[in-house]
mmCIF file of C-alpha atoms in Angstrom:
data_model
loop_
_atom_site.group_PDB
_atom_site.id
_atom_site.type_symbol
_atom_site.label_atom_id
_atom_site.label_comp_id
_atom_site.label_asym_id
_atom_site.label_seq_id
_atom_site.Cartn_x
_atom_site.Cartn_y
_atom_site.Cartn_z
ATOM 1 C CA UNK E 1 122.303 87.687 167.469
ATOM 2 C CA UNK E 2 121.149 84.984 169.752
ATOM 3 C CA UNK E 3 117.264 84.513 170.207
ATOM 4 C CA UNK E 4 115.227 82.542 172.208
ATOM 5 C CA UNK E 5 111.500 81.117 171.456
ATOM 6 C CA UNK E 6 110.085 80.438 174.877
ATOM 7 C CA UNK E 7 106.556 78.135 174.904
ATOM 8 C CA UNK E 8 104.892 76.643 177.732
ATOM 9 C CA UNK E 9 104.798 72.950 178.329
ATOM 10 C CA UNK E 10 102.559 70.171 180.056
ATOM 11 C CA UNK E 11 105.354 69.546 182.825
ATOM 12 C CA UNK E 12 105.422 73.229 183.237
ATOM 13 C CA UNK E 13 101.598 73.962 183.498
ATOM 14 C CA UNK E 14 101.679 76.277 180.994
ATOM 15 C CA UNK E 15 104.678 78.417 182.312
ATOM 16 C CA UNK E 16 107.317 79.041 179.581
ATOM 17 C CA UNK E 17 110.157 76.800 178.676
ATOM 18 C CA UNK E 18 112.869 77.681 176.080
ATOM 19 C CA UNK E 19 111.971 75.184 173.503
ATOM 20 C CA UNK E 20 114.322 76.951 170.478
ATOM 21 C CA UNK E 21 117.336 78.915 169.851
ATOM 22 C CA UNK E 22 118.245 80.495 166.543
ATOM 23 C CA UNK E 23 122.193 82.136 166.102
ATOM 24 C CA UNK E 24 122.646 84.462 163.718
ATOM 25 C CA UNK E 25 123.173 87.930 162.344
ATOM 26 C CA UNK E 26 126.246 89.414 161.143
ATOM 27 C CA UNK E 27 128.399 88.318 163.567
ATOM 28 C CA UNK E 28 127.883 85.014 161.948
ATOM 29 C CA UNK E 29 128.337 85.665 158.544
ATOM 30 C CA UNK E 30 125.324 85.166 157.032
ATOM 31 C CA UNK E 31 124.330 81.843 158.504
ATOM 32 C CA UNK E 32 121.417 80.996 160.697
ATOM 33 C CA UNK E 33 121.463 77.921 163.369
ATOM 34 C CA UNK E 34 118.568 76.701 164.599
ATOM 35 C CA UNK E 35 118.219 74.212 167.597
ATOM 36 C CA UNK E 36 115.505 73.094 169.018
ATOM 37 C CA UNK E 37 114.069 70.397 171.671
ATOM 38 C CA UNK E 38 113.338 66.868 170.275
ATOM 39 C CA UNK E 39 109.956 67.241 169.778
ATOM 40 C CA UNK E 40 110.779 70.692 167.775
ATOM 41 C CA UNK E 41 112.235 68.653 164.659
ATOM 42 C CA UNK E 42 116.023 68.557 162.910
ATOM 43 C CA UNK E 43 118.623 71.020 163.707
ATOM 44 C CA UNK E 44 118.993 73.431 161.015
ATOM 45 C CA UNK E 45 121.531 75.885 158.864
ATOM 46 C CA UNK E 46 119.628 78.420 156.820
ATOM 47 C CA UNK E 47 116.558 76.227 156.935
ATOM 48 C CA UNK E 48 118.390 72.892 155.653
ATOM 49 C CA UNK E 49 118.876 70.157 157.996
ATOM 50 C CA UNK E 50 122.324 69.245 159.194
ATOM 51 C CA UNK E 51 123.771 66.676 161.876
ATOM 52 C CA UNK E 52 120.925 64.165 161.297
ATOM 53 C CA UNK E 53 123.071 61.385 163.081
ATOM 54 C CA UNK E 54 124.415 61.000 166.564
ATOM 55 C CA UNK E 55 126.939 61.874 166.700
ATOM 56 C CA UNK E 56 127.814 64.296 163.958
ATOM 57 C CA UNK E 57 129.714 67.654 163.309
ATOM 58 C CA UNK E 58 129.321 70.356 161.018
ATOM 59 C CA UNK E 59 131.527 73.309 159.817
ATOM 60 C CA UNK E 60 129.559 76.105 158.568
ATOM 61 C CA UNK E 61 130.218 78.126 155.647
ATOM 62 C CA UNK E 62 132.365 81.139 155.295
ATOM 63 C CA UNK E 63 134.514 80.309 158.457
ATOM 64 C CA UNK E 64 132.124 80.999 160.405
ATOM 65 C CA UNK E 65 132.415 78.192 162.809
ATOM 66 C CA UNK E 66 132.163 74.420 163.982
ATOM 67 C CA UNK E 67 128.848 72.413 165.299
ATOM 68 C CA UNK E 68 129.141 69.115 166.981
ATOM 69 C CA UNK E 69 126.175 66.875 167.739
ATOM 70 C CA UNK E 70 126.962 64.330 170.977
ATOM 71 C CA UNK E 71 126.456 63.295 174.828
ATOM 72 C CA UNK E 72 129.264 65.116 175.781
ATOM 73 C CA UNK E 73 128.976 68.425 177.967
ATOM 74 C CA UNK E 74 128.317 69.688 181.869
ATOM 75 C CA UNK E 75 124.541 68.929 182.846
ATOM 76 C CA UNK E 76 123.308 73.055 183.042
ATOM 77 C CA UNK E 77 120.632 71.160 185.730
ATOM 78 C CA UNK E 78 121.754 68.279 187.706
ATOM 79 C CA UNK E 79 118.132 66.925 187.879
ATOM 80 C CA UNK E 80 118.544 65.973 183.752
ATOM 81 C CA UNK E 81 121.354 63.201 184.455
ATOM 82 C CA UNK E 82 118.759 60.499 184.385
ATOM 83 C CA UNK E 83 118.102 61.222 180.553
ATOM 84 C CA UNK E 84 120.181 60.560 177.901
ATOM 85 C CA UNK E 85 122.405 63.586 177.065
ATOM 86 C CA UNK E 86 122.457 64.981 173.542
ATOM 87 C CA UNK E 87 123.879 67.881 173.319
ATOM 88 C CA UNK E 88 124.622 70.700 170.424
ATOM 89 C CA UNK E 89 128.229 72.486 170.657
ATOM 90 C CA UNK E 90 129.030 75.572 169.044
ATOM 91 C CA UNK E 91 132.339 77.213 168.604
ATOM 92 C CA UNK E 92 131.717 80.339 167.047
ATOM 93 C CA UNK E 93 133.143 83.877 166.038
ATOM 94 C CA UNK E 94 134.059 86.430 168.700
ATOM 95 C CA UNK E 95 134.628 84.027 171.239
ATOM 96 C CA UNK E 96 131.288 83.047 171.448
ATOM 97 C CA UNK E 97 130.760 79.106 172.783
ATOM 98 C CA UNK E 98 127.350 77.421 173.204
ATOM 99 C CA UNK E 99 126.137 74.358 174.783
ATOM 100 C CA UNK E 100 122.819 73.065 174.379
ATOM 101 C CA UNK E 101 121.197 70.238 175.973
ATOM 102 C CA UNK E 102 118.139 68.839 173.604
ATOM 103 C CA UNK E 103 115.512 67.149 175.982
ATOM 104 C CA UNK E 104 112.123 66.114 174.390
ATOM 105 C CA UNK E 105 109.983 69.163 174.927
ATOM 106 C CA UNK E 106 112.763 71.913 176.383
ATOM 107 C CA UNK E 107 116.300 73.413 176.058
ATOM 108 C CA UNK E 108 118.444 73.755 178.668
ATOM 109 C CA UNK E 109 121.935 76.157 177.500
ATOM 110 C CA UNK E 110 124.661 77.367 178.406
ATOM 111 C CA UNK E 111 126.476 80.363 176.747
ATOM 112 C CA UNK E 112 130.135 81.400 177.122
ATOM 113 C CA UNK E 113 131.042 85.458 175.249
ATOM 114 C CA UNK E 114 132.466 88.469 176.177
ATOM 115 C CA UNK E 115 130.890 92.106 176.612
ATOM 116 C CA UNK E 116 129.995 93.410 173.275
ATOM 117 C CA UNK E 117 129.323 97.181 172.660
ATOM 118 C CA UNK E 118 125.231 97.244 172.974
ATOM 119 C CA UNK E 119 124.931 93.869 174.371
ATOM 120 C CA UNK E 120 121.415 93.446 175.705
ATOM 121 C CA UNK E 121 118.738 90.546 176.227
ATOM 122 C CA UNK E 122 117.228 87.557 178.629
ATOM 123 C CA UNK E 123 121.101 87.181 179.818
ATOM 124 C CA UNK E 124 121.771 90.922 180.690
ATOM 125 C CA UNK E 125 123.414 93.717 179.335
ATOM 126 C CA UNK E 126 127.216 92.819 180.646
ATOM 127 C CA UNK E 127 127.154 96.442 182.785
ATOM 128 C CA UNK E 128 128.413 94.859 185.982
ATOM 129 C CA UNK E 129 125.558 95.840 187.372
ATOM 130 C CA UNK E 130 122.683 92.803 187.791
ATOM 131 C CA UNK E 131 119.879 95.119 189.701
ATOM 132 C CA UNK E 132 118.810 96.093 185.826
ATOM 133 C CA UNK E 133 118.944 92.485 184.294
ATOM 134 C CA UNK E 134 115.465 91.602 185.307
ATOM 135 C CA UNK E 135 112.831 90.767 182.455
ATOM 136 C CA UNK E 136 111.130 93.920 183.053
ATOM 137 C CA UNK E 137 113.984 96.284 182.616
ATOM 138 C CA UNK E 138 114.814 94.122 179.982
ATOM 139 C CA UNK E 139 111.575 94.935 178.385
ATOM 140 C CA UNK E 140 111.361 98.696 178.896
ATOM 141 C CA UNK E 141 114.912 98.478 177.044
ATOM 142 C CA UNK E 142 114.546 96.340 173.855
ATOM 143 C CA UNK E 143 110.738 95.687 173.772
ATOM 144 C CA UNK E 144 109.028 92.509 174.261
ATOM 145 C CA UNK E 145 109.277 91.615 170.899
ATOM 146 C CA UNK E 146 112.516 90.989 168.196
ATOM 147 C CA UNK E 147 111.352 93.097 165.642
ATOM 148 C CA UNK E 148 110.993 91.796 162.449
ATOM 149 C CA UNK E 149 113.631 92.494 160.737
ATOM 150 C CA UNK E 150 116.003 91.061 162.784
ATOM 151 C CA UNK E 151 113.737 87.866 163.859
ATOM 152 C CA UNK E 152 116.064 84.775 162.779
ATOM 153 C CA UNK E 153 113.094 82.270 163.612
ATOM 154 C CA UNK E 154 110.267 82.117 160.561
ATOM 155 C CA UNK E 155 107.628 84.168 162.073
ATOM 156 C CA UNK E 156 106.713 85.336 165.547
ATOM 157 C CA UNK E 157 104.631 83.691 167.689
ATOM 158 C CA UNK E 158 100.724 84.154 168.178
ATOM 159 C CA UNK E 159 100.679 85.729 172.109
ATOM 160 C CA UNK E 160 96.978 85.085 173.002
ATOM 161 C CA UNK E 161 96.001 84.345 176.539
ATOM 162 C CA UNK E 162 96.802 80.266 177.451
ATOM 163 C CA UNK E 163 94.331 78.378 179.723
ATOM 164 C CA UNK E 164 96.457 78.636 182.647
ATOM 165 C CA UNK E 165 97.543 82.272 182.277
ATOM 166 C CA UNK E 166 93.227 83.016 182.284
ATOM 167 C CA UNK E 167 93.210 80.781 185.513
ATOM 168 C CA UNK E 168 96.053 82.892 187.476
ATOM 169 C CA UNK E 169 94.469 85.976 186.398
ATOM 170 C CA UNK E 170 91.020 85.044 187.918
ATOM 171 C CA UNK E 171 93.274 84.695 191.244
ATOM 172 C CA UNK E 172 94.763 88.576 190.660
ATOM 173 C CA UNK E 173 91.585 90.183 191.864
ATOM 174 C CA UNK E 174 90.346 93.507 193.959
ATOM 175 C CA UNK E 175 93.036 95.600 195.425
ATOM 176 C CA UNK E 176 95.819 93.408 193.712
ATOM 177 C CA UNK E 177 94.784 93.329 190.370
ATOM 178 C CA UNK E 178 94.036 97.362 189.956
ATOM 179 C CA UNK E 179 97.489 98.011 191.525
ATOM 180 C CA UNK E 180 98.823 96.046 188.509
ATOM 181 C CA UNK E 181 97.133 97.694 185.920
ATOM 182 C CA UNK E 182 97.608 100.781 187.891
ATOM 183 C CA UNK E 183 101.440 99.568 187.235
ATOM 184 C CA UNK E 184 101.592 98.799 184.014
ATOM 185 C CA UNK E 185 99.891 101.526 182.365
ATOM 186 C CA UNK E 186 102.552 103.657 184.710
ATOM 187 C CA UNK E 187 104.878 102.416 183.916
ATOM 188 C CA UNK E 188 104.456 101.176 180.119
ATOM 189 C CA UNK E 189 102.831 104.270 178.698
ATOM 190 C CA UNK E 190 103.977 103.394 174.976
ATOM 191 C CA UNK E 191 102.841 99.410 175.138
ATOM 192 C CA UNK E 192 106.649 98.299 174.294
ATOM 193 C CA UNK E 193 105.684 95.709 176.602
ATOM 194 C CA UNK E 194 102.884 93.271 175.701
ATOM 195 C CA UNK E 195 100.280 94.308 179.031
ATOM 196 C CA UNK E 196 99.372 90.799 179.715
ATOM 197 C CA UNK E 197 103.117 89.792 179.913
ATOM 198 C CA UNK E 198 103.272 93.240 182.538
ATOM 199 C CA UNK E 199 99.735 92.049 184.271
ATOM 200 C CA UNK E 200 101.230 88.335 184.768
ATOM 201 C CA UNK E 201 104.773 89.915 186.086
ATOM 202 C CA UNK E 202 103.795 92.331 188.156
ATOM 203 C CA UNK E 203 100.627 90.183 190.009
ATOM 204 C CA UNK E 204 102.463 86.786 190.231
ATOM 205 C CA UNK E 205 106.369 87.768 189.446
ATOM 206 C CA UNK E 206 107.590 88.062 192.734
ATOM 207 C CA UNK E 207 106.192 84.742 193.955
ATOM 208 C CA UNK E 208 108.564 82.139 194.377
ATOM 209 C CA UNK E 209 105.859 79.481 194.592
ATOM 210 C CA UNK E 210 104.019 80.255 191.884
ATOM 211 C CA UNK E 211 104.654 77.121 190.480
ATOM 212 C CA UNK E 212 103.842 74.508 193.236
ATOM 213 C CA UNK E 213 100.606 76.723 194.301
ATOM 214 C CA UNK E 214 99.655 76.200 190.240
ATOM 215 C CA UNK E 215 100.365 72.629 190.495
ATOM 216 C CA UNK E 216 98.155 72.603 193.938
ATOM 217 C CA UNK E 217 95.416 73.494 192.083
ATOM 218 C CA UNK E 218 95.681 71.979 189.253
ATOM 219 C CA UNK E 219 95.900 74.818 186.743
#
C-alpha cells in the first residue's frame, strides 16, 4: 500500500499539497515508512525515527528493503532546483522504487512499479486506459477515504470546510451551483464521496485557472 495525506498550504491558498506518504501493507512485510515534508517532522519506520542525519541509509527489517537519505535524484519539478535537494530513496519489494523530494511544507515524488492485480489510486489503475484515472472515477471506485483498517498514517484527517474552500463556494452560485448539487447527488447516491470534495470538483474542477483567479483575489 502506498498512501498519500494531502493538506493545503499558504503558497497554495489553501489548495492541497501532498505533505506525507506512508508505505506499507503486506507487500512490505510488516513495516510502515513514513515521509513527510520538513516541517512534518523525522522520517519514520513503525513510528521510530530513522535516517536522522544527512546523509544516511537504512535497511529495513525482514528483507524488506533499502532507504537512503541524500541530494541525489531527478528534480520531479524543474522550478525546485533553486532549493537544496534532500531526497528519500526507496528500493523496495516487487519492483517497487520511490523518490521523494522533502521541501519545507510539500512532497514532490516520483514512483517507479509494475501493474499489480487490483491496482487502484491517485496514480491510476494501470488499465491502459487514462480516460478513467481522474479523481472522480477514482472516487466512485475506492471511496474518498482509506478505510480504517488499512490507514497506515495514525488517524484520518478532520475534513471540515477551510477558509478558502467557503470563499470559492460563495463564487459557485445560481444556475452553476444547483447543477452541481444536481450532480453530485446523481451521481453519488451512496455518499462514497465526501459532497463537498464532489461540490468543489464539479463547480471549479475543470478550471485551469483556478489558481491564479484565487490568487487575484486574494482568497
Amino acid at each position: 500500500w502506498i498512501q498519500g495525506r494531502f493538506k493545503g498550504t499558504e503558497y497554495t491558498n489553501g489548495l492541497a499539497a501532498t505533505r506525507k506518504v506512508a508505505v506499507g501493507g503486506p507487500f512490505l512485510r510488516g513495516q510502515t515508512i513514513v515521509v513527510g515534508a520538513l516541517e512534518e517532522g523525522p522520517i519514520t519506520v513503525n513510528g521510530h525515527p530513522v535516517l536522522t542525519s544527512f546523509p544516511s541509509s537504512y535497511t529495513l527489517p525482514n528483507g524488506a528493503g533499502r532507504i537512503t537519505y541524500d541530494s541525489n535524484g531527478r528534480l520531479v519539478d524543474g522550478a525546485t532546483h533553486i532549493w537544496e535537494k534532500k531526497v528519500v530513496r526507496m528500493d523496495l519489494p516487487l519492483g517497487v522504487t520511490m523518490e521523494i523530494f522533502r521541501w519545507s511544507n510539500y512532497l514532490d515524488f516520483r514512483l517507479t512499479m509494475t501493474a499489480q492485480p487490483g491496482q487502484d489510486g491517485c496514480c491510476g489503475n494501470f488499465n491502459n486506459d487514462a480516460a478513467d484515472d481522474g479523481t472522480w472515477h477514482m472516487m466512485q471506485r475506492m471511496g474518498g477515504r482509506v478505510s480504517p483498517g488499512e490507514n497506515l498514517f495514525n488517524h484520518h484527517m478532520h475534513l471540515g470546510w477551510t477558509s478558502h474552500e467557503e470563499a470559492l463556494m460563495r463564487m459557485c452560485e445560481g444556475t452553476r451551483a444547483a447543477e452541481a448539487d444536481a450532480f453530485c447527488a446523481r451521481s453519488n447516491p451512496a455518499g462514497s464521496v465526501p459532497f463537498k470534495w464532489c461540490k468543489l470538483d464539479a463547480c471549479f474542477g475543470s478550471n485551469e485557472h483556478l489558481l491564479r483567479m484565487t490568487k487575484n483575489l486574494g482568497i
